[in-house]
Amino acid sequence: MPISGFPEWMPPQRMIEQRVIERIRTTFELYGYAPLETRSVEPLDTLLMKGETSKEVYVLRRLQADDNAKDDDQLGLHFDLTVPFARFVGENAGKLQFPFRRYQIQKVWRGERPQEGRYREFLQADIDVVNRGELPFHYDCEMPLVIGDALGGLPVPRVRIQVNNRKVCEGFYRGLGLEDTAQVLRTVDKLDKIGPARVAEVLIETVGATRAQADACLELAAISAEDGSFVDAVRKLGVEDPLLDEGLGELLRVVETAREHAPGLVTAELKIARGLDYYTGTVYETLLEGYERFGSVGSGGRYDNLATSGNERFPGVGYSIGVSRMLGVLFGQNALNISRSVPTCVLVALPNEEQRPACDRIAGALRKRGIPTEVAPTAAKFGKQIQYADRRGIPYVWFPGEPDTVKDIRSGDQVEADAAAWEPPAGDLRPVIAG
Amino acid sequence: MPISGFPEWMPPQRMIEQRVIERIRTTFELYGYAPLETRSVEPLDTLLMKGETSKEVYVLRRLQADDNAKDDDQLGLHFDLTVPFARFVGENAGKLQFPFRRYQIQKVWRGERPQEGRYREFLQADIDVVNRGELPFHYDCEMPLVIGDALGGLPVPRVRIQVNNRKVCEGFYRGLGLEDTAQVLRTVDKLDKIGPARVAEVLIETVGATRAQADACLELAAISAEDGSFVDAVRKLGVEDPLLDEGLGELLRVVETAREHAPGLVTAELKIARGLDYYTGTVYETLLEGYERFGSVGSGGRYDNLATSGNERFPGVGYSIGVSRMLGVLFGQNALNISRSVPTCVLVALPNEEQRPACDRIAGALRKRGIPTEVAPTAAKFGKQIQYADRRGIPYVWFPGEPDTVKDIRSGDQVEADAAAWEPPAGDLRPVIAG
């Protein structure tokens, strides 16, 4: 029986997912990110460092654990890849070269309540850069370019990255006279869920904002621009604060860099806050054009205080693509298809069981040149063997003979062929994905 | 802190692992196996179907589970990929095309006692073929060829596959007059651990074997051959049984097919039994030449009764490569190395921060042609930037100028270069793995 929150895809969807992962990984490596994989479990206290996610942890227990063996009681499955990465960096700081750039593509788990219908197991693809001491800001500018490049090469809808900077918000709230900036941020983060009127009410109730202060927060959150014009829009609100200035300068650099290298990719969107406590500057969200209503399919940000080792600090910036989430949305809308359900390009027909060794040799010759090939399961009538290929979308059936022939079962064209030389058109070699 | 049994590799080892996975996956696809990924968890009763593994299951619990919500109490992490696959086939039989050939490369978990020093999280790479009703035997012959092909293309020691057939053992024991063939099999399976004298004693004690019967079991287990001569060796022991005949015929086909398509790969080794209850015929083990003392790095076999759906039976045959186990052995012996610790082929030197956009454009032009490139983190002195490359094993540093030049920092050679046209030697494009 299916288990709620633990999706399983059929092979065609899995082939699409693999192609997506392959593109993401290749892109990450083109930018010099090194691969890393951390264990799936962390000590519970590492996972609970950030209180708000504690309810989402799955704890492990050995079925046959001795009553007095407490070791495993303290292990939980990781709920993201940033916390394990920060732990890894702190633990291995002496062995790593800084700045350390790594990518990590792994499953994560969240023990959500089943009735919420959310994924409880899903795949994330992360990049992060951390440095010892200080991390140059240009890495904040690089993140969206890498993500845009990775997803831009796929048959998925166009990606739009929304960027903000917590310093802008916190500086603005502080300059406005609101002290509990974290609470203001958390409230504004609910804007899309509860609407501006309710946000204003909550601000007035919980942080003691005046109506004018609440309105100013909403005006800030309403600012959105694809270029540097957001700076003037903020200035017009008349709030002054050094942290605000710093944040505006940083956000401007991200937007301007993206405009130069990837026009149309990035928007400054001042309502973006990101729920996680550990972000300290730039924050990112990712939307798919035409699928905005399904929410963000990737996010990240700058964290200056997550990774530590003794007295040392390892500030970082990272971005996480929600691979399962993105594909779940697109599969659900039938927006991604693949041309066959197996990798096989050629089925070698089997005239009779005695010829199996000869057919295996033909298959071997084709495979040696990179052409995925199967031999028919039984020496059934050729019509049935062609049906085997057809049902799986295998485009070619190979008939051993004097000479051999190969048939394109879509067009019916059949030509003489030599297993040591024949090649399919490039477009038929691998299954084709279409958006 | 490291957690016993949950290995974490540094990026160079992870790069090697990825290359190994890539080779395995590409090979599996060349043979037409379709990718599949099952969820990491199964209901506990699915996992416990085969009693002997029950002690190895990790059970999940939501940290914040309501006391009356029992749903998650019944989920455990899978301990192999065969049991989940059999469950998947039974569940989705109506949607799959049979024979169904799939591969699956995933983590599995075993809640071993920590003091045993074994992996508790590790990666497996499996292929299986299942069919509705009957599964042709030639798939038993294909399995070792696929595995030999996958691992043969890697810089790992030569692979030797040991094959046996449970029908040979069971038929032999039965023909010999021993009724509890399962118990005999389990005892003989301990041969390498406890030695022949002790095996004979246990057989006499537990299944009531005579000394002559026990000796005959040991003589059978001692038979080993790279060709069909094992058949005569068994016949000489003078035992007659129809199941023995069937098993010998099957085993002969596996050995003869391998001799034709991959000489030297397969040995008939009649002591191989495989602990798992679900195997019903062919069984496989895998050794690395020169590393035999570390034990098997892959195994599998024929299972006729594992997957079911209603009254239907889905017999299968499969093979599992223990990727973590194999790499753990080789890394532990320093038998695998890689030429750099990052994917980066070129570091673009940065004369000053103002030139970062120009340097980013050079990097972009190189990446567009598939050359992994980073821009230097800061505009430090060039000596320091070269050191950045050197410490990571990055072979080339690119100097923007009029004209641009690129320097091979290993040889010191520096030449004029155009980012739109320059290419590194093919051997430098990706990190090189050496055995």
Coordinates of N, CA, C and O in Angstrom, one line a residue, chain B residues 210-278:
Chain B
T210 N 24.9 -39.0 9.6 CA 26.0 -39.9 9.9 C 27.3 -39.2 9.6 O 27.3 -38.2 8.8
R211 N 28.4 -39.8 10.0 CA 29.7 -39.3 9.7 C 29.8 -39.3 8.1 O 30.3 -38.3 7.5
A212 N 29.4 -40.3 7.5 CA 29.5 -40.4 6.0 C 28.7 -39.4 5.3 O 29.2 -38.7 4.3
Q213 N 27.5 -39.1 5.8 CA 26.6 -38.1 5.2 C 27.3 -36.7 5.4 O 27.3 -35.9 4.5
A214 N 27.8 -36.5 6.6 CA 28.5 -35.2 6.9 C 29.7 -35.0 5.9 O 29.9 -33.9 5.3
D215 N 30.4 -36.0 5.8 CA 31.6 -36.0 4.9 C 31.2 -35.7 3.4 O 31.9 -34.9 2.7
A216 N 30.1 -36.3 3.0 CA 29.6 -36.1 1.6 C 29.3 -34.6 1.4 O 29.6 -34.0 0.4
C217 N 28.6 -34.0 2.4 CA 28.2 -32.6 2.4 C 29.5 -31.8 2.2 O 29.5 -30.8 1.5
L218 N 30.5 -32.1 3.0 CA 31.8 -31.4 2.9 C 32.5 -31.6 1.5 O 33.0 -30.6 1.0
E219 N 32.4 -32.8 1.0 CA 33.0 -33.0 -0.3 C 32.3 -32.2 -1.4 O 32.9 -31.7 -2.3
L220 N 30.9 -32.2 -1.3 CA 30.2 -31.3 -2.2 C 30.7 -29.9 -2.1 O 30.9 -29.2 -3.2
A221 N 30.8 -29.4 -0.9 CA 31.1 -28.0 -0.7 C 32.5 -27.7 -1.2 O 32.9 -26.5 -1.5
A222 N 33.4 -28.7 -1.3 CA 34.8 -28.4 -1.7 C 34.9 -28.3 -3.2 O 36.0 -27.9 -3.7
I223 N 33.8 -28.6 -3.9 CA 33.9 -28.6 -5.4 C 33.9 -27.2 -5.9 O 33.1 -26.4 -5.5
S224 N 34.8 -26.9 -6.9 CA 35.0 -25.6 -7.4 C 35.6 -25.8 -8.8 O 36.5 -26.5 -9.0
A225 N 35.0 -25.1 -9.8 CA 35.5 -25.2 -11.2 C 35.2 -24.0 -12.0 O 34.1 -23.5 -11.8
E226 N 36.0 -23.7 -12.9 CA 35.7 -22.6 -13.9 C 35.0 -23.1 -15.1 O 34.7 -22.3 -16.0
D227 N 34.8 -24.4 -15.2 CA 34.1 -24.9 -16.4 C 33.1 -26.0 -15.9 O 32.9 -26.1 -14.7
G228 N 32.6 -26.7 -16.9 CA 31.6 -27.7 -16.6 C 32.0 -28.9 -15.9 O 31.2 -29.8 -15.6
S229 N 33.3 -29.0 -15.6 CA 33.9 -30.2 -14.9 C 33.3 -30.5 -13.5 O 33.3 -31.6 -13.0
F230 N 32.6 -29.5 -13.0 CA 32.0 -29.7 -11.6 C 30.9 -30.7 -11.7 O 30.6 -31.4 -10.7
V231 N 30.3 -30.9 -12.9 CA 29.2 -31.8 -13.0 C 29.7 -33.2 -12.7 O 29.1 -34.0 -11.9
D232 N 30.8 -33.6 -13.4 CA 31.4 -34.9 -13.1 C 31.8 -35.1 -11.7 O 31.7 -36.2 -11.1
A233 N 32.4 -34.0 -11.1 CA 32.9 -34.1 -9.7 C 31.7 -34.4 -8.8 O 31.9 -35.2 -7.8
V234 N 30.6 -33.8 -9.1 CA 29.4 -34.1 -8.2 C 28.9 -35.5 -8.5 O 28.7 -36.3 -7.5
R235 N 28.8 -35.9 -9.7 CA 28.4 -37.2 -10.1 C 29.2 -38.3 -9.4 O 28.7 -39.3 -8.9
K236 N 30.5 -38.1 -9.3 CA 31.4 -39.0 -8.6 C 31.1 -39.3 -7.2 O 31.4 -40.4 -6.6
L237 N 30.3 -38.4 -6.6 CA 30.0 -38.6 -5.2 C 28.8 -39.6 -5.0 O 28.4 -40.0 -3.9
G238 N 28.2 -39.9 -6.2 CA 27.3 -41.1 -6.2 C 25.9 -40.8 -5.7 O 25.2 -41.7 -5.4
V239 N 25.5 -39.5 -5.6 CA 24.2 -39.2 -5.0 C 23.2 -39.0 -6.2 O 23.6 -38.3 -7.2
E240 N 22.0 -39.5 -6.1 CA 21.0 -39.4 -7.2 C 19.8 -38.6 -6.7 O 19.3 -39.0 -5.6
D241 N 19.3 -37.7 -7.4 CA 18.1 -37.0 -7.0 C 17.7 -36.1 -8.2 O 18.5 -35.4 -8.8
P242 N 16.4 -36.1 -8.6 CA 15.9 -35.2 -9.7 C 16.2 -33.8 -9.5 O 16.5 -33.1 -10.5
L243 N 16.1 -33.2 -8.3 CA 16.3 -31.8 -8.0 C 17.8 -31.5 -8.2 O 18.2 -30.5 -8.8
L244 N 18.6 -32.5 -7.8 CA 20.1 -32.3 -8.1 C 20.4 -32.2 -9.6 O 21.2 -31.3 -10.0
D245 N 19.7 -33.1 -10.4 CA 19.9 -33.0 -11.8 C 19.5 -31.7 -12.4 O 20.2 -31.1 -13.2
E246 N 18.4 -31.2 -11.9 CA 17.9 -29.9 -12.4 C 18.9 -28.8 -12.0 O 19.2 -27.9 -12.9
G247 N 19.3 -28.8 -10.8 CA 20.3 -27.8 -10.3 C 21.6 -27.8 -11.1 O 22.1 -26.8 -11.5
L248 N 22.1 -29.0 -11.4 CA 23.4 -29.1 -12.1 C 23.2 -28.6 -13.5 O 24.1 -27.9 -14.0
G249 N 22.0 -28.9 -14.1 CA 21.8 -28.4 -15.5 C 21.8 -26.9 -15.5 O 22.4 -26.2 -16.4
E250 N 21.1 -26.3 -14.5 CA 21.0 -24.8 -14.4 C 22.4 -24.2 -14.2 O 22.8 -23.2 -14.9
L251 N 23.1 -24.7 -13.2 CA 24.4 -24.2 -12.9 C 25.4 -24.3 -14.1 O 26.1 -23.3 -14.4
L252 N 25.2 -25.4 -14.8 CA 26.1 -25.6 -16.0 C 25.8 -24.5 -17.1 O 26.7 -23.9 -17.7
R253 N 24.5 -24.1 -17.2 CA 24.2 -23.1 -18.2 C 24.8 -21.7 -17.8 O 25.3 -21.0 -18.6
V254 N 24.7 -21.4 -16.5 CA 25.3 -20.1 -16.1 C 26.8 -20.1 -16.3 O 27.4 -19.1 -16.9
V255 N 27.5 -21.2 -16.0 CA 29.0 -21.3 -16.2 C 29.3 -21.3 -17.6 O 30.3 -20.5 -18.1
E256 N 28.6 -22.0 -18.5 CA 28.9 -22.1 -19.9 C 28.7 -20.7 -20.6 O 29.4 -20.3 -21.4
T257 N 27.6 -20.1 -20.2 CA 27.3 -18.8 -20.8 C 28.4 -17.8 -20.5 O 28.8 -17.0 -21.3
A258 N 28.8 -17.8 -19.2 CA 29.8 -16.8 -18.8 C 31.1 -17.2 -19.5 O 31.9 -16.3 -19.9
R259 N 31.4 -18.4 -19.7 CA 32.7 -18.8 -20.4 C 32.7 -18.3 -21.8 O 33.7 -17.9 -22.4
E260 N 31.5 -18.3 -22.4 CA 31.4 -17.8 -23.8 C 31.5 -16.3 -23.9 O 32.3 -15.8 -24.8
H261 N 30.8 -15.6 -23.0 CA 30.8 -14.1 -23.2 C 31.8 -13.4 -22.3 O 32.1 -12.2 -22.6
A262 N 32.3 -14.0 -21.2 CA 33.2 -13.3 -20.3 C 34.1 -14.3 -19.7 O 34.0 -14.5 -18.5
P263 N 35.1 -14.8 -20.4 CA 35.9 -15.9 -19.9 C 36.7 -15.4 -18.6 O 37.1 -14.3 -18.6
G264 N 36.7 -16.3 -17.6 CA 37.5 -16.0 -16.4 C 36.7 -15.2 -15.4 O 37.1 -15.0 -14.3
L265 N 35.4 -14.9 -15.7 CA 34.6 -14.1 -14.7 C 34.0 -15.0 -13.7 O 33.9 -14.7 -12.5
V266 N 33.4 -16.2 -14.1 CA 32.6 -17.0 -13.2 C 33.2 -18.3 -12.8 O 33.8 -19.0 -13.6
T267 N 33.0 -18.7 -11.6 CA 33.5 -20.0 -11.1 C 32.3 -20.7 -10.4 O 31.5 -20.0 -9.6
A268 N 32.1 -21.9 -10.7 CA 31.1 -22.7 -9.9 C 31.7 -23.1 -8.6 O 32.8 -23.7 -8.6
E269 N 31.1 -22.6 -7.5 CA 31.7 -22.8 -6.2 C 30.6 -23.4 -5.3 O 29.7 -22.6 -4.9
L270 N 30.7 -24.7 -5.1 CA 29.5 -25.4 -4.5 C 29.4 -25.2 -3.0 O 28.4 -25.7 -2.4
K271 N 30.2 -24.4 -2.4 CA 30.0 -24.1 -1.0 C 29.2 -22.8 -0.7 O 28.7 -22.6 0.4
I272 N 29.0 -22.1 -1.8 CA 28.2 -20.8 -1.7 C 26.7 -21.2 -1.4 O 26.1 -21.9 -2.1
A273 N 26.2 -20.6 -0.3 CA 24.8 -20.9 0.0 C 23.9 -19.6 0.2 O 22.8 -19.6 -0.2
R274 N 24.4 -18.5 0.6 CA 23.7 -17.3 0.8 C 22.7 -17.4 2.0 O 21.8 -18.2 1.9
G275 N 22.9 -16.6 3.0 CA 22.0 -16.7 4.2 C 20.5 -16.5 4.0 O 19.7 -17.1 4.7
L276 N 20.2 -15.7 3.0 CA 18.8 -15.3 2.9 C 17.8 -16.4 2.5 O 18.1 -17.1 1.5
D277 N 16.8 -16.5 3.2 CA 15.8 -17.6 3.0 C 15.1 -17.6 1.6 O 14.7 -18.6 1.1
Y278 N 15.0 -16.4 1.0 CA 14.2 -16.3 -0.2 C 14.7 -16.9 -1.5 O 14.0 -17.0 -2.4

